Amino acid sequence: MARSAPMEDMYLMYSLTIKEFEIIDFSMSRSLKDEAFIAIGDSNGHIGLGVKCSKEVATAICGAIILAKLSVMPVRRGYWSNKIGKPHTVPCKIFGKCGPLLVRLIPARRGTGIVLAPVPKKLLQMAAATYTAIVKTYAFLTPNLWKDLPLAKTPYQEYVDILENTSKTGQRIIELITANKNNASDLHG
């Protein structure tokens, strides 16, 4: 069968299953790729996610591990109702979306644990939150992160002393010029 024939034609024309993987490699060599998703974390507030696509499984896994290590970020934690002890949950309700999947994280009491399906639960156990939702926790500042900073001065406020000295110097020069003119007119007159 020629390389240009689609896989469906092989099944429809001959009604036989393909028993040799080389035929699949030959006919679909350009479209077969393996994708690896790697999530790493230290169970202490750090998580990284790596995604890599490659023709070889080992290459995809190695590339995903490298990307996961390069994307490690801290998890912002918060409290459920009061500030007793260390932060233990997400700071507020958070939504994370990737394709059709929507993840919603809600703050909970200390000791509640993670109430999820096994795979997302494993991901949450690695760093206490999912990656896309964690990124959104850095989109705002909670009141405990507010700092009293002085307002930045405008250029006029910053250089007011220089401007005042310049205007005084300019006035002084004008006074000297007028005084010289008066002295010159007194000498000539």
Short mmCIF file of C-alpha atoms in Angstrom, two decimals:
data_model
loop_
_atom_site.label_atom_id
_atom_site.label_comp_id
_atom_site.label_asym_id
_atom_site.label_seq_id
_atom_site.Cartn_x
_atom_site.Cartn_y
_atom_site.Cartn_z
CA MET A 1 0.00 0.00 0.00
CA ALA A 2 1.35 3.43 -0.90
CA ARG A 3 2.39 6.00 1.66
CA SER A 4 -0.30 8.44 0.48
CA ALA A 5 -3.19 6.06 1.24
CA PRO A 6 -4.94 6.93 4.49
CA MET A 7 -5.11 4.39 7.29
CA GLU A 8 -8.90 4.17 6.94
CA ASP A 9 -8.55 2.85 3.39
CA MET A 10 -6.39 -0.03 4.62
CA TYR A 11 -9.13 -1.15 6.97
CA LEU A 12 -12.05 -0.48 4.64
CA MET A 13 -10.56 -2.10 1.52
CA TYR A 14 -9.16 -5.26 3.08
CA SER A 15 -11.03 -5.57 6.42
CA LEU A 16 -7.86 -6.87 8.02
CA THR A 17 -6.11 -5.71 11.14
CA ILE A 18 -2.49 -4.73 10.82
CA LYS A 19 -0.23 -7.19 12.61
CA GLU A 20 3.13 -5.50 12.03
CA PHE A 21 4.09 -2.22 13.66
CA GLU A 22 6.45 -1.38 10.81
CA ILE A 23 3.47 -0.76 8.55
CA ILE A 24 2.12 1.79 11.01
CA ASP A 25 5.56 3.38 11.30
CA PHE A 26 5.79 3.60 7.53
CA SER A 27 2.31 5.03 6.91
CA MET A 28 2.01 7.29 9.98
CA SER A 29 5.63 8.12 10.70
CA ARG A 30 5.08 11.86 10.55
CA SER A 31 1.97 11.93 12.71
CA LEU A 32 2.99 9.65 15.60
CA LYS A 33 4.32 11.68 18.48
CA ASP A 34 4.44 11.08 22.19
CA GLU A 35 3.59 13.80 24.64
CA ALA A 36 4.79 13.82 28.24
CA PHE A 37 3.31 15.83 31.12
CA ILE A 38 5.56 16.04 34.18
CA ALA A 39 4.62 17.68 37.47
CA ILE A 40 7.30 18.06 40.13
CA GLY A 41 7.04 19.39 43.65
CA ASP A 42 8.61 19.17 47.08
CA SER A 43 5.39 18.87 49.16
CA ASN A 44 6.43 22.11 50.83
CA GLY A 45 4.95 24.81 48.64
CA HIS A 46 6.80 24.50 45.32
CA ILE A 47 5.47 23.10 42.04
CA GLY A 48 6.60 22.91 38.43
CA LEU A 49 4.86 21.65 35.30
CA GLY A 50 6.55 20.57 32.07
CA VAL A 51 5.02 19.50 28.77
CA LYS A 52 7.07 18.14 25.87
CA CYS A 53 6.13 16.49 22.59
CA SER A 54 8.57 14.29 20.66
CA LYS A 55 8.75 11.25 18.37
CA GLU A 56 10.61 9.29 21.04
CA VAL A 57 9.13 8.66 24.49
CA ALA A 58 12.45 9.05 26.29
CA THR A 59 13.14 12.38 24.60
CA ALA A 60 9.67 13.65 25.49
CA ILE A 61 10.07 12.62 29.15
CA CYS A 62 13.56 14.13 29.48
CA GLY A 63 12.43 17.37 27.86
CA ALA A 64 9.34 17.56 30.08
CA ILE A 65 11.45 17.02 33.21
CA ILE A 66 13.79 19.84 32.19
CA LEU A 67 10.86 22.18 31.48
CA ALA A 68 9.21 21.24 34.79
CA LYS A 69 12.40 22.04 36.70
CA LEU A 70 12.72 25.38 34.89
CA SER A 71 9.12 26.33 35.71
CA VAL A 72 9.22 25.65 39.47
CA MET A 73 7.42 28.38 41.35
CA PRO A 74 6.37 28.95 44.97
CA VAL A 75 2.78 28.44 46.03
CA ARG A 76 1.08 31.33 47.79
CA ARG A 77 -0.74 30.00 50.81
CA GLY A 78 -3.36 31.55 53.04
CA TYR A 79 -5.70 30.91 55.95
CA TRP A 80 -9.27 29.66 56.07
CA SER A 81 -10.84 31.81 58.76
CA ASN A 82 -8.19 33.15 61.14
CA LYS A 83 -4.45 33.63 61.20
CA ILE A 84 -3.50 30.94 63.71
CA GLY A 85 -0.38 28.96 62.90
CA LYS A 86 1.23 28.74 59.49
CA PRO A 87 -0.71 29.32 56.26
CA HIS A 88 -2.27 26.02 55.23
CA THR A 89 -4.66 26.55 52.29
CA VAL A 90 -5.13 28.66 49.17
CA PRO A 91 -5.74 32.36 49.94
CA CYS A 92 -9.12 32.57 48.16
CA LYS A 93 -11.34 30.79 45.63
CA ILE A 94 -9.24 30.23 42.52
CA PHE A 95 -10.11 28.97 39.04
CA GLY A 96 -7.58 27.40 36.70
CA LYS A 97 -8.43 26.52 33.11
CA CYS A 98 -6.51 24.52 30.54
CA GLY A 99 -8.44 23.59 27.42
CA PRO A 100 -11.84 22.18 28.41
CA LEU A 101 -10.67 21.35 31.94
CA LEU A 102 -11.64 23.72 34.75
CA VAL A 103 -10.13 23.38 38.22
CA ARG A 104 -11.60 25.25 41.19
CA LEU A 105 -9.71 25.48 44.46
CA ILE A 106 -11.57 26.59 47.58
CA PRO A 107 -9.97 27.43 50.96
CA ALA A 108 -10.68 24.83 53.64
CA ARG A 109 -10.15 24.26 57.34
CA ARG A 110 -6.88 22.89 58.63
CA GLY A 111 -6.93 19.09 58.55
CA THR A 112 -9.62 18.78 55.88
CA GLY A 113 -7.17 17.36 53.38
CA ILE A 114 -7.62 17.25 49.63
CA VAL A 115 -11.02 16.14 48.36
CA LEU A 116 -10.40 15.14 44.74
CA ALA A 117 -10.02 12.32 42.27
CA PRO A 118 -6.72 10.36 42.56
CA VAL A 119 -4.72 12.02 39.77
CA PRO A 120 -5.45 15.68 40.65
CA LYS A 121 -5.09 14.77 44.31
CA LYS A 122 -1.56 13.49 43.64
CA LEU A 123 -0.76 16.72 41.82
CA LEU A 124 -2.12 18.79 44.69
CA GLN A 125 -0.22 16.74 47.26
CA MET A 126 3.05 17.60 45.52
CA ALA A 127 2.69 21.34 46.10
CA ALA A 128 -0.73 21.99 47.68
CA ALA A 129 -2.32 23.49 44.53
CA THR A 130 -2.60 23.03 40.76
CA TYR A 131 -0.25 24.92 38.51
CA THR A 132 -2.61 27.16 36.57
CA ALA A 133 -4.59 28.10 39.66
CA ILE A 134 -1.38 28.92 41.53
CA VAL A 135 -0.35 31.39 38.86
CA LYS A 136 -3.59 33.29 39.48
CA THR A 137 -2.78 33.69 43.17
CA TYR A 138 0.02 36.05 42.14
CA ALA A 139 -2.39 38.25 40.16
CA PHE A 140 -3.47 40.14 43.28
CA LEU A 141 -2.09 41.28 46.63
CA THR A 142 -3.78 40.18 49.81
CA PRO A 143 -3.93 42.72 52.67
CA ASN A 144 -1.08 41.05 54.54
CA LEU A 145 1.20 41.85 51.57
CA TRP A 146 0.24 45.53 51.42
CA LYS A 147 3.09 47.85 52.30
CA ASP A 148 2.89 51.50 53.27
CA LEU A 149 5.10 53.08 50.66
CA PRO A 150 5.46 56.83 50.25
CA LEU A 151 4.03 58.15 47.03
CA ALA A 152 6.55 58.83 44.32
CA LYS A 153 7.31 62.51 43.91
CA THR A 154 6.52 64.24 40.66
CA PRO A 155 9.46 65.92 38.90
CA TYR A 156 8.18 69.31 40.11
CA GLN A 157 8.15 68.13 43.73
CA GLU A 158 11.50 66.43 43.37
CA TYR A 159 13.29 69.46 41.94
CA VAL A 160 11.40 72.24 43.74
CA ASP A 161 14.52 73.38 45.65
CA ILE A 162 16.55 73.59 42.45
CA LEU A 163 13.75 75.48 40.69
CA GLU A 164 13.44 77.92 43.61
CA ASN A 165 17.20 78.54 43.63
CA THR A 166 17.16 79.00 39.87
CA SER A 167 14.34 81.53 40.05
CA LYS A 168 16.08 83.36 42.92
CA THR A 169 19.33 83.36 40.96
CA GLY A 170 17.51 84.69 37.91
CA GLN A 171 15.94 87.46 39.98
CA ARG A 172 19.34 88.29 41.51
CA ILE A 173 20.90 88.57 38.05
CA ILE A 174 18.09 90.90 36.93
CA GLU A 175 18.62 93.02 40.06
CA LEU A 176 22.37 93.24 39.36
CA ILE A 177 21.77 94.22 35.73
CA THR A 178 19.30 96.94 36.68
CA ALA A 179 21.66 98.18 39.41
CA ASN A 180 24.51 98.35 36.89
CA LYS A 181 22.30 100.27 34.47
CA ASN A 182 21.38 102.74 37.22
CA ASN A 183 25.05 103.17 38.19
CA ALA A 184 26.03 103.67 34.55
CA SER A 185 23.29 106.26 34.03
CA ASP A 186 24.42 108.09 37.20
CA LEU A 187 28.00 108.25 35.91
CA HIS A 188 26.96 109.54 32.50
CA GLY A 189 24.28 111.85 33.70
#
